[in-house]
Amino acid sequence: MKNQTIHWVSGLALAWGLTLAPWADRAQAKQTTNPTHEKSVPTPTLSPLEDSVRHELVMLPYYRVFDNLEFKVVGDKVELSGQVARPILAIDAQRAVERIKGVGQVINHVEVLPLSLNDDRIRLSVYRRIYGDTAMKVYAIQPVPPIRIVVKNGHVTLYGVVMRSMDKIIANIEANTVAGVFSVTDNLKVSS
């Protein structure tokens, strides 16, 4: 156990593989041509098992922008956590990870959010506000939108990775303008 490393891989790292990787390639190419004006986006280092888990979770058919899946790998044990709007997604996530070669045990701590028409309305409104903003269009066209919108009983939590600190501010402001939102917790990270 002392030689094993523990890694928490959050929804932002899940989204990384399909959303920010193209920017990382562009940033790296720009850095080689003009290193004084551009900075590269660091790539998270994942073990082969962590990468397989990330891939399986991102590829789940019902994984949407309104869900946030996270995982931790310790040896051959995978611990799932996060929040999902549909109960089937928590079950599908566990089944998908259990099928990965090298996974011995899966512990599922994924929270299924309460069913609520009001929360559904808030999810859609926050989505439209954030991804409808002109400055945020670059995120809306990604295969897996990097800003995750989790709503529980009128409280909004934003997860994910954005390219600039201004994008983090815009997402927070837009989420706070939606009617019926009691609070917004901004857990967005800015890639550096």
PDB file of C-alpha atoms in Angstrom:
ATOM      1  CA  MET A   1       0.000   0.000   0.000  1.00  0.00           C
ATOM      2  CA  LYS A   2       2.861   2.431   0.652  1.00  0.00           C
ATOM      3  CA  ASN A   3       4.087   2.180  -2.965  1.00  0.00           C
ATOM      4  CA  GLN A   4       0.620   2.769  -4.417  1.00  0.00           C
ATOM      5  CA  THR A   5      -0.418   6.266  -5.356  1.00  0.00           C
ATOM      6  CA  ILE A   6      -3.925   7.543  -4.933  1.00  0.00           C
ATOM      7  CA  HIS A   7      -5.386   9.773  -7.624  1.00  0.00           C
ATOM      8  CA  TRP A   8      -8.691  11.605  -7.547  1.00  0.00           C
ATOM      9  CA  VAL A   9      -9.866  12.208 -11.044  1.00  0.00           C
ATOM     10  CA  SER A  10     -12.804  14.538 -11.220  1.00  0.00           C
ATOM     11  CA  GLY A  11     -15.363  15.384 -13.849  1.00  0.00           C
ATOM     12  CA  LEU A  12     -13.018  18.073 -15.067  1.00  0.00           C
ATOM     13  CA  ALA A  13     -10.408  15.480 -15.935  1.00  0.00           C
ATOM     14  CA  LEU A  14     -13.141  13.383 -17.541  1.00  0.00           C
ATOM     15  CA  ALA A  15     -14.078  16.271 -19.741  1.00  0.00           C
ATOM     16  CA  TRP A  16     -10.410  17.038 -20.428  1.00  0.00           C
ATOM     17  CA  GLY A  17      -9.906  14.171 -22.849  1.00  0.00           C
ATOM     18  CA  LEU A  18     -12.587  15.286 -25.265  1.00  0.00           C
ATOM     19  CA  THR A  19     -12.813  19.008 -24.694  1.00  0.00           C
ATOM     20  CA  LEU A  20      -9.548  20.743 -23.936  1.00  0.00           C
ATOM     21  CA  ALA A  21      -7.123  18.359 -25.606  1.00  0.00           C
ATOM     22  CA  PRO A  22      -7.458  20.135 -28.992  1.00  0.00           C
ATOM     23  CA  TRP A  23      -6.545  23.431 -27.313  1.00  0.00           C
ATOM     24  CA  ALA A  24      -3.566  21.789 -25.637  1.00  0.00           C
ATOM     25  CA  ASP A  25      -2.271  20.689 -29.035  1.00  0.00           C
ATOM     26  CA  ARG A  26      -2.786  24.182 -30.452  1.00  0.00           C
ATOM     27  CA  ALA A  27      -1.207  25.838 -27.425  1.00  0.00           C
ATOM     28  CA  GLN A  28       1.809  23.505 -27.613  1.00  0.00           C
ATOM     29  CA  ALA A  29       2.240  24.244 -31.322  1.00  0.00           C
ATOM     30  CA  LYS A  30       2.010  27.974 -30.648  1.00  0.00           C
ATOM     31  CA  GLN A  31       4.494  27.733 -27.806  1.00  0.00           C
ATOM     32  CA  THR A  32       7.136  26.199 -30.035  1.00  0.00           C
ATOM     33  CA  THR A  33       6.728  29.011 -32.555  1.00  0.00           C
ATOM     34  CA  ASN A  34       6.421  31.892 -30.086  1.00  0.00           C
ATOM     35  CA  PRO A  35       7.274  30.821 -26.515  1.00  0.00           C
ATOM     36  CA  THR A  36       7.214  34.314 -25.024  1.00  0.00           C
ATOM     37  CA  HIS A  37       3.582  35.115 -25.863  1.00  0.00           C
ATOM     38  CA  GLU A  38       1.704  31.835 -25.487  1.00  0.00           C
ATOM     39  CA  LYS A  39       1.539  29.316 -22.663  1.00  0.00           C
ATOM     40  CA  SER A  40       0.707  25.655 -23.049  1.00  0.00           C
ATOM     41  CA  VAL A  41      -2.117  23.854 -21.256  1.00  0.00           C
ATOM     42  CA  PRO A  42      -0.712  21.070 -19.070  1.00  0.00           C
ATOM     43  CA  THR A  43      -2.037  17.584 -19.714  1.00  0.00           C
ATOM     44  CA  PRO A  44      -3.124  15.587 -16.689  1.00  0.00           C
ATOM     45  CA  THR A  45      -1.023  12.457 -16.242  1.00  0.00           C
ATOM     46  CA  LEU A  46      -3.175   9.363 -15.866  1.00  0.00           C
ATOM     47  CA  SER A  47      -2.186   5.752 -15.429  1.00  0.00           C
ATOM     48  CA  PRO A  48      -3.449   3.321 -18.095  1.00  0.00           C
ATOM     49  CA  LEU A  49      -6.157   2.101 -15.686  1.00  0.00           C
ATOM     50  CA  GLU A  50      -7.243   5.661 -14.855  1.00  0.00           C
ATOM     51  CA  ASP A  51      -7.356   6.512 -18.541  1.00  0.00           C
ATOM     52  CA  SER A  52      -9.536   3.443 -19.217  1.00  0.00           C
ATOM     53  CA  VAL A  53     -11.926   4.421 -16.415  1.00  0.00           C
ATOM     54  CA  ARG A  54     -12.091   8.013 -17.675  1.00  0.00           C
ATOM     55  CA  HIS A  55     -12.779   6.802 -21.201  1.00  0.00           C
ATOM     56  CA  GLU A  56     -15.566   4.433 -20.139  1.00  0.00           C
ATOM     57  CA  LEU A  57     -17.288   7.119 -18.064  1.00  0.00           C
ATOM     58  CA  VAL A  58     -17.122   9.787 -20.761  1.00  0.00           C
ATOM     59  CA  MET A  59     -18.539   7.338 -23.300  1.00  0.00           C
ATOM     60  CA  LEU A  60     -21.629   6.476 -21.246  1.00  0.00           C
ATOM     61  CA  PRO A  61     -24.674   7.108 -23.457  1.00  0.00           C
ATOM     62  CA  TYR A  62     -26.654   9.033 -20.812  1.00  0.00           C
ATOM     63  CA  TYR A  63     -23.734  11.124 -19.460  1.00  0.00           C
ATOM     64  CA  ARG A  64     -24.805  14.722 -19.982  1.00  0.00           C
ATOM     65  CA  VAL A  65     -23.758  18.226 -19.063  1.00  0.00           C
ATOM     66  CA  PHE A  66     -26.074  17.940 -16.019  1.00  0.00           C
ATOM     67  CA  ASP A  67     -24.017  15.112 -14.479  1.00  0.00           C
ATOM     68  CA  ASN A  68     -20.663  15.132 -12.732  1.00  0.00           C
ATOM     69  CA  LEU A  69     -18.771  11.848 -12.370  1.00  0.00           C
ATOM     70  CA  GLU A  70     -15.526  11.510 -10.438  1.00  0.00           C
ATOM     71  CA  PHE A  71     -13.361   8.536  -9.549  1.00  0.00           C
ATOM     72  CA  LYS A  72     -10.400   7.494  -7.446  1.00  0.00           C
ATOM     73  CA  VAL A  73      -8.138   4.549  -8.263  1.00  0.00           C
ATOM     74  CA  VAL A  74      -6.208   2.729  -5.546  1.00  0.00           C
ATOM     75  CA  GLY A  75      -4.477  -0.377  -6.875  1.00  0.00           C
ATOM     76  CA  ASP A  76      -7.237  -2.367  -8.591  1.00  0.00           C
ATOM     77  CA  LYS A  77     -10.065  -0.666  -6.639  1.00  0.00           C
ATOM     78  CA  VAL A  78     -12.080   2.155  -8.234  1.00  0.00           C
ATOM     79  CA  GLU A  79     -14.250   4.455  -6.136  1.00  0.00           C
ATOM     80  CA  LEU A  80     -16.929   6.353  -8.051  1.00  0.00           C
ATOM     81  CA  SER A  81     -18.460   9.584  -6.761  1.00  0.00           C
ATOM     82  CA  GLY A  82     -20.247  12.663  -8.053  1.00  0.00           C
ATOM     83  CA  GLN A  83     -23.834  13.527  -8.876  1.00  0.00           C
ATOM     84  CA  VAL A  84     -26.167  12.370 -11.637  1.00  0.00           C
ATOM     85  CA  ALA A  85     -29.651  13.505 -12.653  1.00  0.00           C
ATOM     86  CA  ARG A  86     -30.759  10.061 -13.897  1.00  0.00           C
ATOM     87  CA  PRO A  87     -30.569   6.975 -11.648  1.00  0.00           C
ATOM     88  CA  ILE A  88     -29.634   4.696 -14.560  1.00  0.00           C
ATOM     89  CA  LEU A  89     -26.377   6.614 -15.071  1.00  0.00           C
ATOM     90  CA  ALA A  90     -25.037   5.648 -11.634  1.00  0.00           C
ATOM     91  CA  ILE A  91     -25.748   1.988 -12.387  1.00  0.00           C
ATOM     92  CA  ASP A  92     -24.316   2.197 -15.918  1.00  0.00           C
ATOM     93  CA  ALA A  93     -21.137   3.871 -14.616  1.00  0.00           C
ATOM     94  CA  GLN A  94     -20.530   1.059 -12.141  1.00  0.00           C
ATOM     95  CA  ARG A  95     -21.182  -1.657 -14.740  1.00  0.00           C
ATOM     96  CA  ALA A  96     -18.908  -0.001 -17.310  1.00  0.00           C
ATOM     97  CA  VAL A  97     -16.028   0.294 -14.846  1.00  0.00           C
ATOM     98  CA  GLU A  98     -16.492  -3.279 -13.568  1.00  0.00           C
ATOM     99  CA  ARG A  99     -15.885  -4.566 -17.129  1.00  0.00           C
ATOM    100  CA  ILE A 100     -12.477  -2.880 -17.417  1.00  0.00           C
ATOM    101  CA  LYS A 101      -9.550  -5.292 -17.398  1.00  0.00           C
ATOM    102  CA  GLY A 102      -7.521  -4.771 -14.226  1.00  0.00           C
ATOM    103  CA  VAL A 103     -10.405  -3.504 -12.059  1.00  0.00           C
ATOM    104  CA  GLY A 104     -10.944  -5.766  -9.063  1.00  0.00           C
ATOM    105  CA  GLN A 105     -13.567  -3.821  -7.114  1.00  0.00           C
ATOM    106  CA  VAL A 106     -15.865  -0.861  -7.751  1.00  0.00           C
ATOM    107  CA  ILE A 107     -17.313   1.170  -4.900  1.00  0.00           C
ATOM    108  CA  ASN A 108     -20.197   3.342  -6.060  1.00  0.00           C
ATOM    109  CA  HIS A 109     -20.818   6.549  -4.083  1.00  0.00           C
ATOM    110  CA  VAL A 110     -22.515   8.392  -6.952  1.00  0.00           C
ATOM    111  CA  GLU A 111     -25.369  10.548  -5.646  1.00  0.00           C
ATOM    112  CA  VAL A 112     -28.607  10.375  -7.600  1.00  0.00           C
ATOM    113  CA  LEU A 113     -30.144  13.848  -7.528  1.00  0.00           C
ATOM    114  CA  PRO A 114     -33.820  14.130  -6.534  1.00  0.00           C
ATOM    115  CA  LEU A 115     -36.346  14.193  -9.359  1.00  0.00           C
ATOM    116  CA  SER A 116     -37.763  17.706  -9.608  1.00  0.00           C
ATOM    117  CA  LEU A 117     -39.463  19.592 -12.406  1.00  0.00           C
ATOM    118  CA  ASN A 118     -38.154  22.837 -10.920  1.00  0.00           C
ATOM    119  CA  ASP A 119     -34.567  21.535 -10.903  1.00  0.00           C
ATOM    120  CA  ASP A 120     -35.014  20.382 -14.508  1.00  0.00           C
ATOM    121  CA  ARG A 121     -36.204  23.889 -15.454  1.00  0.00           C
ATOM    122  CA  ILE A 122     -33.222  25.443 -13.656  1.00  0.00           C
ATOM    123  CA  ARG A 123     -30.774  23.033 -15.359  1.00  0.00           C
ATOM    124  CA  LEU A 124     -32.041  23.955 -18.797  1.00  0.00           C
ATOM    125  CA  SER A 125     -32.129  27.693 -18.016  1.00  0.00           C
ATOM    126  CA  VAL A 126     -28.592  27.704 -16.594  1.00  0.00           C
ATOM    127  CA  TYR A 127     -27.382  25.707 -19.610  1.00  0.00           C
ATOM    128  CA  ARG A 128     -28.948  28.205 -22.010  1.00  0.00           C
ATOM    129  CA  ARG A 129     -27.549  31.186 -20.098  1.00  0.00           C
ATOM    130  CA  ILE A 130     -23.988  29.860 -19.874  1.00  0.00           C
ATOM    131  CA  TYR A 131     -23.620  28.225 -23.282  1.00  0.00           C
ATOM    132  CA  GLY A 132     -25.726  30.908 -24.996  1.00  0.00           C
ATOM    133  CA  ASP A 133     -23.361  33.682 -23.934  1.00  0.00           C
ATOM    134  CA  THR A 134     -21.294  34.873 -26.906  1.00  0.00           C
ATOM    135  CA  ALA A 135     -18.012  34.527 -25.001  1.00  0.00           C
ATOM    136  CA  MET A 136     -18.875  30.925 -24.067  1.00  0.00           C
ATOM    137  CA  LYS A 137     -19.746  29.619 -27.557  1.00  0.00           C
ATOM    138  CA  VAL A 138     -16.311  27.975 -27.832  1.00  0.00           C
ATOM    139  CA  TYR A 139     -17.344  25.580 -25.033  1.00  0.00           C
ATOM    140  CA  ALA A 140     -20.796  24.869 -26.486  1.00  0.00           C
ATOM    141  CA  ILE A 141     -19.366  23.313 -29.661  1.00  0.00           C
ATOM    142  CA  GLN A 142     -17.237  20.728 -27.839  1.00  0.00           C
ATOM    143  CA  PRO A 143     -18.255  17.027 -28.057  1.00  0.00           C
ATOM    144  CA  VAL A 144     -18.473  16.948 -24.246  1.00  0.00           C
ATOM    145  CA  PRO A 145     -19.181  20.458 -22.953  1.00  0.00           C
ATOM    146  CA  PRO A 146     -16.588  21.144 -20.240  1.00  0.00           C
ATOM    147  CA  ILE A 147     -18.836  23.058 -17.826  1.00  0.00           C
ATOM    148  CA  ARG A 148     -20.953  20.629 -15.788  1.00  0.00           C
ATOM    149  CA  ILE A 149     -24.187  22.010 -14.288  1.00  0.00           C
ATOM    150  CA  VAL A 150     -25.392  20.148 -11.195  1.00  0.00           C
ATOM    151  CA  VAL A 151     -28.692  21.290  -9.656  1.00  0.00           C
ATOM    152  CA  LYS A 152     -30.038  19.987  -6.350  1.00  0.00           C
ATOM    153  CA  ASN A 153     -33.146  21.533  -4.777  1.00  0.00           C
ATOM    154  CA  GLY A 154     -32.545  24.870  -6.523  1.00  0.00           C
ATOM    155  CA  HIS A 155     -28.845  25.036  -5.622  1.00  0.00           C
ATOM    156  CA  VAL A 156     -26.461  25.076  -8.593  1.00  0.00           C
ATOM    157  CA  THR A 157     -22.887  23.786  -8.568  1.00  0.00           C
ATOM    158  CA  LEU A 158     -20.620  24.318 -11.579  1.00  0.00           C
ATOM    159  CA  TYR A 159     -17.797  21.837 -12.259  1.00  0.00           C
ATOM    160  CA  GLY A 160     -15.278  21.638 -15.073  1.00  0.00           C
ATOM    161  CA  VAL A 161     -12.367  23.414 -16.686  1.00  0.00           C
ATOM    162  CA  VAL A 162     -12.354  26.719 -18.542  1.00  0.00           C
ATOM    163  CA  MET A 163      -9.535  28.357 -20.463  1.00  0.00           C
ATOM    164  CA  ARG A 164      -9.656  31.831 -18.896  1.00  0.00           C
ATOM    165  CA  SER A 165     -10.545  33.268 -15.500  1.00  0.00           C
ATOM    166  CA  MET A 166     -13.016  35.590 -17.283  1.00  0.00           C
ATOM    167  CA  ASP A 167     -14.932  32.518 -18.528  1.00  0.00           C
ATOM    168  CA  LYS A 168     -15.235  31.324 -14.919  1.00  0.00           C
ATOM    169  CA  ILE A 169     -16.663  34.717 -13.927  1.00  0.00           C
ATOM    170  CA  ILE A 170     -19.088  34.773 -16.865  1.00  0.00           C
ATOM    171  CA  ALA A 171     -20.389  31.265 -16.055  1.00  0.00           C
ATOM    172  CA  ASN A 172     -20.946  32.245 -12.425  1.00  0.00           C
ATOM    173  CA  ILE A 173     -22.755  35.471 -13.342  1.00  0.00           C
ATOM    174  CA  GLU A 174     -24.962  33.746 -15.914  1.00  0.00           C
ATOM    175  CA  ALA A 175     -25.930  30.961 -13.468  1.00  0.00           C
ATOM    176  CA  ASN A 176     -26.813  33.548 -10.812  1.00  0.00           C
ATOM    177  CA  THR A 177     -29.217  35.362 -13.177  1.00  0.00           C
ATOM    178  CA  VAL A 178     -31.563  32.364 -13.545  1.00  0.00           C
ATOM    179  CA  ALA A 179     -34.875  32.746 -11.720  1.00  0.00           C
ATOM    180  CA  GLY A 180     -35.412  30.227  -8.925  1.00  0.00           C
ATOM    181  CA  VAL A 181     -31.718  29.594  -8.227  1.00  0.00           C
ATOM    182  CA  PHE A 182     -31.067  29.784  -4.467  1.00  0.00           C
ATOM    183  CA  SER A 183     -27.272  29.647  -4.648  1.00  0.00           C
ATOM    184  CA  VAL A 184     -24.404  29.017  -7.058  1.00  0.00           C
ATOM    185  CA  THR A 185     -21.218  27.220  -6.019  1.00  0.00           C
ATOM    186  CA  ASP A 186     -18.492  27.769  -8.572  1.00  0.00           C
ATOM    187  CA  ASN A 187     -16.071  24.799  -8.626  1.00  0.00           C
ATOM    188  CA  LEU A 188     -14.768  25.635 -12.110  1.00  0.00           C
ATOM    189  CA  LYS A 189     -11.004  25.397 -12.576  1.00  0.00           C
ATOM    190  CA  VAL A 190      -9.009  27.603 -14.912  1.00  0.00           C
ATOM    191  CA  SER A 191      -6.449  25.743 -17.002  1.00  0.00           C
ATOM    192  CA  SER A 192      -3.025  27.271 -16.517  1.00  0.00           C
TER     193      SER A 192
END
